[in-house]
Amino acid sequence: MVDNEIDEDATVGVAADLLGLTVRTLHHWDEIGLASPSRRTPAGYRLYTWDDLERLSRVVAYRGAGLTLDAIRDVLDDATAEIGDTLREQRAQLAERIHDLQQLDERLERMTDAHERGILMSDDEQREVFGEDWDPQRSRAARFVWGGSRQWAQFAERSASRSQSQWRALSKAMSALQRDFADAVSRGVEPGSEEADELAERHRELFSNFFPLTRQMQVCLGRMFETDPGFSSYYNGIGDGLATWFRQSIDESARHHGIDPDTATWE
């Protein structure tokens, strides 16, 4: 409340200082009829009486409680207005906003964790979803290598919103694809055949759940699967010669889409 010992009208500058407002704010409230000075000097300058300052202090108090200027006007000017109802409604709106902010904070926390950890599951949960042979260090190692890339950011953004059941579904789909790869190799399916092309495209579409994978980028992955000792050993463990067959199938699929695998680059 304004000091009731003020014994003279206050200029707009003095009123602003008393209430911790700006002169511009007082001018605006005057222009919209929310809190206007009762008097003016002979030269036309605003003068606020003690009652004017009291109204201003109430406006400041209700604005601090989050009420809109229109709601404040209703509270101050409508004799039938139920101030308690207005404030309860404001609290309900605030509670809803707090809830929204808490959800936003949770999403930000998950996204932060995903950028740092990759897969947002514990080591035991990862083994339960991906199999006992899964090494949880893989995603951490991937961040070390790829953490500054656009693809890692895309992977993290998707990982942040992916549930454990969704990871399980992806894992099952990838396992089924790898079994089909091994079966194709064992049956002598030729890279470049319709069946091999379909398998290569299944891989590209499935892998795009992690980040968008173009055909040129898939060619680069195929090279890595064949030449990297870890990946090569993994794929050849699924099927004898699978790493090379997979790379060749990706290359032929790329050619069928007008891409020269010899010049393909990571995009």
mmCIF file of C-alpha atoms in Angstrom, residues 54-197:
data_model
loop_
_atom_site.group_PDB
_atom_site.id
_atom_site.type_symbol
_atom_site.label_atom_id
_atom_site.label_comp_id
_atom_site.label_asym_id
_atom_site.label_seq_id
_atom_site.Cartn_x
_atom_site.Cartn_y
_atom_site.Cartn_z
ATOM 1 C CA GLU A 54 -4.207 3.411 -3.723
ATOM 2 C CA ARG A 55 -5.877 2.184 -6.905
ATOM 3 C CA LEU A 56 -2.504 1.937 -8.587
ATOM 4 C CA SER A 57 -1.136 -0.107 -5.711
ATOM 5 C CA ARG A 58 -4.058 -2.539 -6.073
ATOM 6 C CA VAL A 59 -3.395 -2.815 -9.793
ATOM 7 C CA VAL A 60 0.254 -3.615 -9.021
ATOM 8 C CA ALA A 61 -0.762 -6.246 -6.457
ATOM 9 C CA TYR A 62 -3.183 -8.043 -8.779
ATOM 10 C CA ARG A 63 -0.793 -7.827 -11.716
ATOM 11 C CA GLY A 64 1.829 -9.436 -9.509
ATOM 12 C CA ALA A 65 -0.657 -12.251 -8.903
ATOM 13 C CA GLY A 66 -0.812 -12.820 -12.648
ATOM 14 C CA LEU A 67 -4.179 -11.283 -13.480
ATOM 15 C CA THR A 68 -4.604 -9.662 -16.863
ATOM 16 C CA LEU A 69 -5.309 -5.946 -17.024
ATOM 17 C CA ASP A 70 -8.884 -6.654 -18.127
ATOM 18 C CA ALA A 71 -9.408 -8.979 -15.162
ATOM 19 C CA ILE A 72 -7.953 -6.341 -12.836
ATOM 20 C CA ARG A 73 -10.337 -3.753 -14.252
ATOM 21 C CA ASP A 74 -13.277 -6.082 -13.554
ATOM 22 C CA VAL A 75 -12.125 -6.656 -9.982
ATOM 23 C CA LEU A 76 -11.669 -2.950 -9.267
ATOM 24 C CA ASP A 77 -14.641 -1.519 -11.129
ATOM 25 C CA ASP A 78 -17.391 -4.150 -10.868
ATOM 26 C CA ALA A 79 -19.003 -3.988 -7.447
ATOM 27 C CA THR A 80 -20.557 -7.427 -8.012
ATOM 28 C CA ALA A 81 -17.278 -9.083 -8.992
ATOM 29 C CA GLU A 82 -16.278 -11.974 -6.757
ATOM 30 C CA ILE A 83 -12.597 -11.374 -6.133
ATOM 31 C CA GLY A 84 -12.209 -14.810 -4.587
ATOM 32 C CA ASP A 85 -13.599 -16.506 -7.716
ATOM 33 C CA THR A 86 -11.271 -14.493 -9.923
ATOM 34 C CA LEU A 87 -8.257 -15.429 -7.836
ATOM 35 C CA ARG A 88 -9.274 -19.103 -7.704
ATOM 36 C CA GLU A 89 -9.558 -19.120 -11.492
ATOM 37 C CA GLN A 90 -6.125 -17.543 -11.688
ATOM 38 C CA ARG A 91 -4.728 -20.249 -9.403
ATOM 39 C CA ALA A 92 -6.281 -22.943 -11.591
ATOM 40 C CA GLN A 93 -4.662 -21.422 -14.663
ATOM 41 C CA LEU A 94 -1.369 -21.195 -12.814
ATOM 42 C CA ALA A 95 -1.602 -24.854 -11.765
ATOM 43 C CA GLU A 96 -2.158 -25.826 -15.392
ATOM 44 C CA ARG A 97 0.814 -23.752 -16.470
ATOM 45 C CA ILE A 98 2.978 -25.315 -13.748
ATOM 46 C CA HIS A 99 1.933 -28.756 -14.985
ATOM 47 C CA ASP A 100 2.866 -27.807 -18.560
ATOM 48 C CA LEU A 101 6.225 -26.432 -17.387
ATOM 49 C CA GLN A 102 6.922 -29.613 -15.414
ATOM 50 C CA GLN A 103 6.238 -31.693 -18.506
ATOM 51 C CA LEU A 104 8.492 -29.401 -20.533
ATOM 52 C CA ASP A 105 11.223 -29.786 -17.915
ATOM 53 C CA GLU A 106 10.880 -33.577 -18.093
ATOM 54 C CA ARG A 107 11.165 -33.500 -21.898
ATOM 55 C CA LEU A 108 14.234 -31.266 -21.675
ATOM 56 C CA GLU A 109 15.786 -33.597 -19.107
ATOM 57 C CA ARG A 110 15.202 -36.644 -21.329
ATOM 58 C CA MET A 111 16.580 -34.848 -24.361
ATOM 59 C CA THR A 112 19.665 -33.775 -22.409
ATOM 60 C CA ASP A 113 20.196 -37.345 -21.187
ATOM 61 C CA ALA A 114 19.674 -38.702 -24.697
ATOM 62 C CA HIS A 115 22.327 -36.386 -26.135
ATOM 63 C CA GLU A 116 24.738 -37.562 -23.439
ATOM 64 C CA ARG A 117 23.829 -41.259 -23.207
ATOM 65 C CA GLY A 118 22.094 -42.163 -26.460
ATOM 66 C CA ILE A 119 19.725 -44.869 -25.258
ATOM 67 C CA LEU A 120 17.674 -43.957 -22.181
ATOM 68 C CA MET A 121 17.593 -47.371 -20.587
ATOM 69 C CA SER A 122 19.676 -48.896 -17.845
ATOM 70 C CA ASP A 123 22.311 -51.485 -18.753
ATOM 71 C CA ASP A 124 20.030 -54.299 -17.570
ATOM 72 C CA GLU A 125 17.078 -52.921 -19.521
ATOM 73 C CA GLN A 126 19.199 -52.714 -22.669
ATOM 74 C CA ARG A 127 20.285 -56.339 -22.319
ATOM 75 C CA GLU A 128 16.695 -57.392 -21.734
ATOM 76 C CA VAL A 129 15.562 -55.571 -24.882
ATOM 77 C CA PHE A 130 18.528 -56.165 -27.213
ATOM 78 C CA GLY A 131 19.714 -59.541 -25.901
ATOM 79 C CA GLU A 132 22.297 -60.765 -23.416
ATOM 80 C CA ASP A 133 25.111 -60.299 -25.955
ATOM 81 C CA TRP A 134 24.385 -56.571 -26.158
ATOM 82 C CA ASP A 135 27.093 -54.309 -24.763
ATOM 83 C CA PRO A 136 25.575 -51.111 -23.265
ATOM 84 C CA GLN A 137 28.898 -49.386 -23.887
ATOM 85 C CA ARG A 138 28.095 -49.317 -27.604
ATOM 86 C CA SER A 139 25.878 -46.255 -27.444
ATOM 87 C CA ARG A 140 28.361 -44.469 -25.172
ATOM 88 C CA ALA A 141 31.172 -45.280 -27.590
ATOM 89 C CA ALA A 142 29.009 -44.076 -30.485
ATOM 90 C CA ARG A 143 28.552 -40.732 -28.762
ATOM 91 C CA PHE A 144 32.314 -40.423 -28.375
ATOM 92 C CA VAL A 145 32.764 -40.931 -32.134
ATOM 93 C CA TRP A 146 29.625 -39.282 -33.535
ATOM 94 C CA GLY A 147 28.548 -36.940 -30.743
ATOM 95 C CA GLY A 148 29.193 -33.763 -32.724
ATOM 96 C CA SER A 149 27.317 -34.855 -35.840
ATOM 97 C CA ARG A 150 23.853 -33.926 -37.042
ATOM 98 C CA GLN A 151 22.942 -37.615 -37.111
ATOM 99 C CA TRP A 152 23.763 -38.042 -33.417
ATOM 100 C CA ALA A 153 21.556 -35.064 -32.597
ATOM 101 C CA GLN A 154 18.728 -36.610 -34.642
ATOM 102 C CA PHE A 155 19.291 -39.974 -32.959
ATOM 103 C CA ALA A 156 19.149 -38.337 -29.520
ATOM 104 C CA GLU A 157 16.002 -36.374 -30.347
ATOM 105 C CA ARG A 158 14.219 -39.571 -31.355
ATOM 106 C CA SER A 159 15.649 -41.561 -28.493
ATOM 107 C CA ALA A 160 14.333 -39.009 -25.998
ATOM 108 C CA SER A 161 10.737 -39.801 -26.936
ATOM 109 C CA ARG A 162 11.158 -43.540 -27.535
ATOM 110 C CA SER A 163 9.711 -45.950 -24.996
ATOM 111 C CA GLN A 164 11.189 -49.284 -23.963
ATOM 112 C CA SER A 165 8.471 -51.125 -25.889
ATOM 113 C CA GLN A 166 9.294 -49.117 -29.012
ATOM 114 C CA TRP A 167 12.964 -50.006 -28.656
ATOM 115 C CA ARG A 168 11.936 -53.651 -28.291
ATOM 116 C CA ALA A 169 9.867 -53.483 -31.487
ATOM 117 C CA LEU A 170 12.799 -51.959 -33.377
ATOM 118 C CA SER A 171 15.146 -54.596 -32.013
ATOM 119 C CA LYS A 172 12.821 -57.403 -33.111
ATOM 120 C CA ALA A 173 12.462 -55.873 -36.570
ATOM 121 C CA MET A 174 16.234 -55.544 -36.932
ATOM 122 C CA SER A 175 16.789 -59.128 -35.740
ATOM 123 C CA ALA A 176 14.224 -60.391 -38.245
ATOM 124 C CA LEU A 177 15.953 -58.453 -41.030
ATOM 125 C CA GLN A 178 19.333 -59.869 -40.110
ATOM 126 C CA ARG A 179 17.914 -63.394 -40.136
ATOM 127 C CA ASP A 180 16.549 -62.710 -43.611
ATOM 128 C CA PHE A 181 20.002 -61.452 -44.654
ATOM 129 C CA ALA A 182 21.591 -64.697 -43.447
ATOM 130 C CA ASP A 183 18.935 -66.762 -45.175
ATOM 131 C CA ALA A 184 19.467 -64.875 -48.442
ATOM 132 C CA VAL A 185 23.228 -65.454 -48.275
ATOM 133 C CA SER A 186 22.759 -69.159 -47.533
ATOM 134 C CA ARG A 187 20.440 -69.504 -50.541
ATOM 135 C CA GLY A 188 22.862 -67.730 -52.826
ATOM 136 C CA VAL A 189 20.683 -64.688 -53.500
ATOM 137 C CA GLU A 190 22.667 -62.435 -55.824
ATOM 138 C CA PRO A 191 23.351 -58.782 -54.887
ATOM 139 C CA GLY A 192 21.398 -56.656 -57.337
ATOM 140 C CA SER A 193 18.514 -59.112 -57.555
ATOM 141 C CA GLU A 194 15.010 -57.971 -56.721
ATOM 142 C CA GLU A 195 15.098 -59.825 -53.398
ATOM 143 C CA ALA A 196 18.458 -58.327 -52.420
ATOM 144 C CA ASP A 197 17.204 -54.850 -53.366
#
